[in-house]
mmCIF file of C-alpha atoms in Angstrom:
data_model
loop_
_atom_site.group_PDB
_atom_site.id
_atom_site.type_symbol
_atom_site.label_atom_id
_atom_site.label_comp_id
_atom_site.label_asym_id
_atom_site.label_seq_id
_atom_site.Cartn_x
_atom_site.Cartn_y
_atom_site.Cartn_z
ATOM 1 C CA SER C 892 -2.223 14.855 -2.773
ATOM 2 C CA LEU C 893 -0.813 14.854 0.756
ATOM 3 C CA LEU C 894 -1.503 11.144 1.290
ATOM 4 C CA LEU C 895 -0.088 10.243 -2.123
ATOM 5 C CA ALA C 896 3.089 12.146 -1.308
ATOM 6 C CA LEU C 897 3.390 10.514 2.119
ATOM 7 C CA ALA C 898 2.924 7.115 0.479
ATOM 8 C CA GLY C 899 5.657 7.800 -2.066
ATOM 9 C CA LEU C 900 3.174 7.689 -4.944
ATOM 10 C CA ARG C 901 3.646 11.358 -5.839
ATOM 11 C CA ALA C 902 6.822 13.414 -5.567
ATOM 12 C CA PRO C 903 6.602 16.387 -3.191
ATOM 13 C CA ARG C 904 7.053 19.824 -4.713
ATOM 14 C CA GLY C 905 9.808 20.569 -2.225
ATOM 15 C CA GLY C 906 11.745 18.944 0.566
ATOM 16 C CA THR C 907 11.873 15.231 1.326
ATOM 17 C CA ILE C 908 9.631 12.681 3.026
ATOM 18 C CA GLN C 909 11.366 10.343 5.443
ATOM 19 C CA LEU C 910 10.380 6.955 6.817
ATOM 20 C CA ALA C 911 12.134 5.940 10.031
ATOM 21 C CA GLY C 912 14.771 8.590 9.368
ATOM 22 C CA ARG C 913 15.447 7.522 5.765
ATOM 23 C CA PRO C 914 14.341 9.326 2.592
ATOM 24 C CA LEU C 915 11.220 7.480 1.481
ATOM 25 C CA ALA C 916 12.227 7.528 -2.178
ATOM 26 C CA GLY C 917 15.310 5.452 -1.350
ATOM 27 C CA VAL C 918 13.495 2.702 0.566
ATOM 28 C CA PRO C 919 12.996 -0.434 -1.616
ATOM 29 C CA ARG C 920 9.335 -1.084 -2.383
ATOM 30 C CA ARG C 921 8.990 -4.369 -0.500
ATOM 31 C CA GLU C 922 10.705 -2.955 2.562
ATOM 32 C CA ARG C 923 8.500 0.124 2.297
ATOM 33 C CA ALA C 924 5.381 -2.060 2.117
ATOM 34 C CA ARG C 925 6.386 -3.824 5.339
ATOM 35 C CA GLN C 926 6.386 -0.496 7.157
ATOM 36 C CA LEU C 927 3.855 1.609 5.259
ATOM 37 C CA GLY C 928 0.297 0.633 4.327
ATOM 38 C CA VAL C 929 -1.980 2.646 2.045
ATOM 39 C CA LEU C 930 -5.741 2.580 1.547
ATOM 40 C CA LEU C 931 -6.773 4.741 -1.385
ATOM 41 C CA GLN C 932 -10.344 5.633 -2.347
ATOM 42 C CA ASP C 933 -10.531 3.545 -5.495
ATOM 43 C CA GLY C 934 -10.184 -0.214 -5.160
ATOM 44 C CA ASP C 935 -10.317 -2.837 -7.886
ATOM 45 C CA PRO C 936 -13.689 -4.674 -7.637
ATOM 46 C CA GLU C 937 -12.689 -7.294 -10.215
ATOM 47 C CA PHE C 938 -10.450 -9.489 -8.051
ATOM 48 C CA TRP C 939 -11.036 -13.081 -9.134
ATOM 49 C CA GLY C 940 -10.854 -14.842 -5.770
ATOM 50 C CA SER C 941 -12.706 -15.016 -2.487
ATOM 51 C CA THR C 942 -12.823 -12.404 0.242
ATOM 52 C CA LEU C 943 -10.342 -14.454 2.285
ATOM 53 C CA GLU C 944 -7.937 -14.693 -0.660
ATOM 54 C CA PHE C 945 -8.225 -10.949 -1.233
ATOM 55 C CA VAL C 946 -7.385 -10.241 2.414
ATOM 56 C CA LEU C 947 -4.418 -12.636 2.335
ATOM 57 C CA LEU C 948 -2.843 -10.568 -0.459
ATOM 58 C CA GLY C 949 -1.883 -8.156 2.317
ATOM 59 C CA ARG C 950 0.823 -10.597 3.434
ATOM 60 C CA TYR C 951 2.651 -10.375 0.095
ATOM 61 C CA PRO C 952 5.397 -7.988 1.337
ATOM 62 C CA HIS C 953 6.211 -10.475 4.096
ATOM 63 C CA SER C 954 5.679 -13.859 2.431
ATOM 64 C CA GLY C 955 6.776 -13.087 -1.118
ATOM 65 C CA GLY C 956 3.929 -15.143 -2.553
ATOM 66 C CA ALA C 957 0.686 -13.950 -4.049
ATOM 67 C CA LEU C 958 -1.328 -15.780 -1.392
ATOM 68 C CA ALA C 959 -0.020 -16.646 2.054
ATOM 69 C CA ASN C 960 -0.709 -20.271 2.980
ATOM 70 C CA ASP C 961 0.838 -20.402 6.448
ATOM 71 C CA ALA C 962 -1.664 -21.678 9.037
ATOM 72 C CA VAL C 963 -0.882 -18.842 11.439
ATOM 73 C CA GLU C 964 -1.360 -16.192 8.754
ATOM 74 C CA LEU C 965 -4.570 -17.844 7.603
ATOM 75 C CA ALA C 966 -5.948 -17.832 11.147
ATOM 76 C CA ARG C 967 -4.988 -14.184 11.573
ATOM 77 C CA ALA C 968 -6.674 -13.214 8.307
ATOM 78 C CA LEU C 969 -9.862 -14.984 9.393
ATOM 79 C CA ALA C 970 -9.732 -13.218 12.761
ATOM 80 C CA LEU C 971 -9.443 -9.832 11.045
ATOM 81 C CA ILE C 972 -12.292 -10.676 8.694
ATOM 82 C CA ASP C 973 -14.381 -11.487 11.762
ATOM 83 C CA GLU C 974 -13.274 -8.276 13.498
ATOM 84 C CA LEU C 975 -14.641 -6.280 10.570
ATOM 85 C CA ASP C 976 -17.953 -8.185 10.535
ATOM 86 C CA LEU C 977 -17.210 -10.145 7.340
ATOM 87 C CA ALA C 978 -17.039 -13.696 8.697
ATOM 88 C CA THR C 979 -20.076 -14.843 6.728
ATOM 89 C CA HIS C 980 -18.481 -13.504 3.523
ATOM 90 C CA ALA C 981 -15.028 -15.110 3.861
ATOM 91 C CA ASP C 982 -15.662 -17.664 1.100
ATOM 92 C CA GLN C 983 -17.774 -15.362 -1.059
ATOM 93 C CA ALA C 984 -16.358 -14.136 -4.370
ATOM 94 C CA TYR C 985 -14.860 -10.719 -3.696
ATOM 95 C CA HIS C 986 -16.364 -9.131 -6.808
ATOM 96 C CA THR C 987 -19.882 -9.976 -5.593
ATOM 97 C CA LEU C 988 -19.513 -8.044 -2.322
ATOM 98 C CA SER C 989 -21.353 -4.778 -1.794
ATOM 99 C CA GLY C 990 -19.408 -1.524 -1.727
ATOM 100 C CA GLY C 991 -19.353 -1.453 2.071
ATOM 101 C CA GLU C 992 -18.287 -5.097 2.300
ATOM 102 C CA ARG C 993 -15.453 -4.493 -0.150
ATOM 103 C CA GLN C 994 -14.329 -1.488 1.876
ATOM 104 C CA ARG C 995 -14.147 -3.604 5.028
ATOM 105 C CA ALA C 996 -12.266 -6.322 3.137
ATOM 106 C CA ARG C 997 -9.769 -3.673 1.995
ATOM 107 C CA LEU C 998 -9.312 -2.602 5.619
ATOM 108 C CA ALA C 999 -8.776 -6.222 6.643
ATOM 109 C CA GLN C 1000 -6.162 -6.590 3.893
ATOM 110 C CA LEU C 1001 -4.380 -3.495 5.203
ATOM 111 C CA PHE C 1002 -4.414 -4.865 8.765
ATOM 112 C CA VAL C 1003 -3.025 -8.212 7.571
ATOM 113 C CA GLN C 1004 -0.159 -6.286 6.006
ATOM 114 C CA ASP C 1005 0.658 -5.121 9.563
ATOM 115 C CA PRO C 1006 2.447 -1.841 8.722
ATOM 116 C CA ALA C 1007 3.747 0.550 11.356
ATOM 117 C CA VAL C 1008 2.244 3.503 9.459
ATOM 118 C CA LEU C 1009 -1.257 3.440 7.947
ATOM 119 C CA LEU C 1010 -2.321 6.049 5.378
ATOM 120 C CA LEU C 1011 -6.047 6.011 4.639
ATOM 121 C CA ASP C 1012 -8.091 8.070 2.201
ATOM 122 C CA GLU C 1013 -11.776 8.094 3.194
ATOM 123 C CA PRO C 1014 -11.659 4.820 5.185
ATOM 124 C CA LEU C 1015 -15.369 5.076 6.057
ATOM 125 C CA SER C 1016 -16.490 5.346 2.438
ATOM 126 C CA HIS C 1017 -19.577 3.180 1.658
ATOM 127 C CA LEU C 1018 -19.970 2.172 5.317
ATOM 128 C CA ASP C 1019 -23.223 2.489 7.252
ATOM 129 C CA LEU C 1020 -23.154 3.845 10.803
ATOM 130 C CA LYS C 1021 -22.667 0.441 12.453
ATOM 131 C CA HIS C 1022 -19.714 -0.432 10.252
ATOM 132 C CA GLN C 1023 -18.228 3.051 10.573
ATOM 133 C CA GLN C 1024 -18.132 2.379 14.297
ATOM 134 C CA ILE C 1025 -16.583 -1.068 13.775
ATOM 135 C CA ALA C 1026 -13.941 0.326 11.411
ATOM 136 C CA MET C 1027 -13.004 3.223 13.698
ATOM 137 C CA ALA C 1028 -12.768 0.893 16.712
ATOM 138 C CA ALA C 1029 -10.468 -1.401 14.708
ATOM 139 C CA LEU C 1030 -8.267 1.554 13.751
ATOM 140 C CA ALA C 1031 -8.228 2.770 17.357
ATOM 141 C CA ARG C 1032 -6.972 -0.644 18.487
ATOM 142 C CA ARG C 1033 -4.060 -0.421 16.017
ATOM 143 C CA ALA C 1034 -3.230 3.076 17.265
ATOM 144 C CA ALA C 1035 -3.268 1.817 20.862
ATOM 145 C CA GLN C 1036 -0.802 -0.891 19.817
ATOM 146 C CA GLY C 1037 1.607 1.753 18.491
ATOM 147 C CA ALA C 1038 0.664 2.185 14.837
ATOM 148 C CA ALA C 1039 0.768 5.695 13.374
ATOM 149 C CA ILE C 1040 -2.487 6.385 11.518
ATOM 150 C CA ILE C 1041 -3.060 9.290 9.127
ATOM 151 C CA MET C 1042 -6.522 9.609 7.576
ATOM 152 C CA ALA C 1043 -8.270 11.948 5.187
ATOM 153 C CA MET C 1044 -11.922 11.988 6.196
ATOM 154 C CA HIS C 1045 -15.107 14.067 6.123
ATOM 155 C CA GLU C 1046 -16.670 12.820 9.370
ATOM 156 C CA PRO C 1047 -15.753 15.327 12.106
ATOM 157 C CA GLN C 1048 -17.743 13.370 14.685
ATOM 158 C CA TRP C 1049 -15.412 10.384 14.328
ATOM 159 C CA ALA C 1050 -12.340 12.607 14.254
ATOM 160 C CA ALA C 1051 -13.500 14.251 17.490
ATOM 161 C CA ARG C 1052 -13.966 10.868 19.167
ATOM 162 C CA HIS C 1053 -10.784 9.129 18.022
ATOM 163 C CA CYS C 1054 -8.121 11.464 16.601
ATOM 164 C CA ASP C 1055 -5.418 13.172 18.640
ATOM 165 C CA SER C 1056 -4.180 15.637 16.015
ATOM 166 C CA VAL C 1057 -6.152 17.257 13.188
ATOM 167 C CA VAL C 1058 -5.222 19.198 10.055
ATOM 168 C CA LEU C 1059 -8.087 21.235 8.615
ATOM 169 C CA MET C 1060 -7.429 21.801 4.905
ATOM 170 C CA TYR C 1061 -9.545 24.753 3.811
ATOM 171 C CA ASP C 1062 -7.934 24.942 0.381
ATOM 172 C CA PHE C 1063 -4.544 24.342 -1.205
ATOM 173 C CA ARG C 1064 -3.074 27.459 0.399
ATOM 174 C CA HIS C 1065 -4.704 27.412 3.819
ATOM 175 C CA ALA C 1066 -4.473 24.671 6.428
ATOM 176 C CA GLU C 1067 -4.504 24.671 10.235
ATOM 177 C CA GLN C 1068 -3.065 21.978 12.493
ATOM 178 C CA GLY C 1069 -3.502 21.242 16.174
ATOM 179 C CA ASP C 1070 -5.054 18.870 18.678
ATOM 180 C CA ALA C 1071 -8.553 17.640 17.914
ATOM 181 C CA GLU C 1072 -10.271 19.525 20.727
ATOM 182 C CA THR C 1073 -8.709 22.836 19.676
ATOM 183 C CA GLN C 1074 -9.307 22.456 15.935
ATOM 184 C CA LEU C 1075 -12.709 20.769 15.801
ATOM 185 C CA THR C 1076 -14.725 23.738 16.992
ATOM 186 C CA LEU C 1077 -18.101 24.808 15.686
ATOM 187 C CA GLU C 1078 -16.628 27.972 14.193
ATOM 188 C CA ASN C 1079 -13.795 26.155 12.392
ATOM 189 C CA LEU C 1080 -16.060 23.461 10.971
ATOM 190 C CA GLU C 1081 -18.661 25.914 9.724
ATOM 191 C CA ARG C 1082 -15.847 27.716 7.913
ATOM 192 C CA LEU C 1083 -14.431 24.436 6.589
ATOM 193 C CA TYR C 1084 -17.721 23.029 5.256
ATOM 194 C CA ASP C 1085 -19.368 26.362 4.445
ATOM 195 C CA CYS C 1086 -22.631 25.489 6.184
ATOM 196 C CA GLU C 1087 -24.298 26.002 9.556
ATOM 197 C CA LEU C 1088 -23.781 23.323 12.219
ATOM 198 C CA ASP C 1089 -25.354 22.437 15.547
ATOM 199 C CA ALA C 1090 -23.142 21.052 18.321
ATOM 200 C CA THR C 1091 -24.320 18.072 20.397
ATOM 201 C CA GLN C 1092 -22.615 16.096 23.146
ATOM 202 C CA VAL C 1093 -21.669 12.428 22.750
ATOM 203 C CA PRO C 1094 -19.754 10.047 25.069
ATOM 204 C CA ALA C 1095 -15.997 10.106 24.629
ATOM 205 C CA ALA C 1096 -14.478 7.094 22.872
ATOM 206 C CA ARG C 1097 -11.040 7.721 24.352
ATOM 207 C CA PRO C 1098 -9.930 9.110 27.736
ATOM 208 C CA ALA C 1099 -11.135 12.686 27.940
ATOM 209 C CA PRO C 1100 -8.915 15.557 29.171
ATOM 210 C CA ALA C 1101 -9.259 16.522 32.813
ATOM 211 C CA GLY C 1102 -12.616 18.091 33.444
ATOM 212 C CA LYS C 1103 -14.060 16.810 30.180
ATOM 213 C CA SER C 1104 -16.501 13.913 29.901
ATOM 214 C CA ALA C 1105 -17.710 14.231 26.333
ATOM 215 C CA HIS C 1106 -16.670 15.286 22.852
ATOM 216 C CA GLN C 1107 -18.683 17.410 20.480
ATOM 217 C CA SER C 1108 -20.458 15.981 17.487
ATOM 218 C CA PHE C 1109 -21.869 18.117 14.717
ATOM 219 C CA ARG C 1110 -24.976 18.182 12.561
ATOM 220 C CA GLY C 1111 -25.189 20.255 9.430
ATOM 221 C CA ASN C 1112 -27.961 22.546 8.256
ATOM 222 C CA VAL C 1113 -27.704 23.431 4.574
ATOM 223 C CA ASP C 1114 -30.299 25.720 2.977
#
């Protein structure tokens, strides 16, 4: 619900949502799509074209055509496909991809769109551990380049390694916000997931605070 409201796909119950100081509801859709990119959980697996053609659809807000055919945009789309470990699938029919391959193609499409703000609902869905790492590294690169990234996710280990600010949503009436190190504690996560967890230490993926060399990861124990 929060991501849908931030994307302008659901009206907030109160107040207004602004994009670059303007009420989001008043920003024309194409202009909004140039600044705001959305990855929802459910994608359409029935796209008729290739993986490359699917990714190129992300340029629609900029080019105005269904498929960008500019050589520079084509090269950039191929580079993003390669970045997300899909190079061998570029010419493959999109609808024949596995769930994880489609998810990475959807991420590549979002990156081709090149928005300043990225809203992602479960971006690591269907991805194995290797491709979770690839996807999070790709998102971290966009954040380092100045993009604002807001994600809903259920992988606290990746949030601990990559996210600066965290909102823990316990239910519709109770949420807590703060920096990742403060919020992602063993006590908070056990309360959030309603199960016992064990804390382990893993190398930091981003510069650690002074005196810190590692972030916590968590393993669950459910009876």
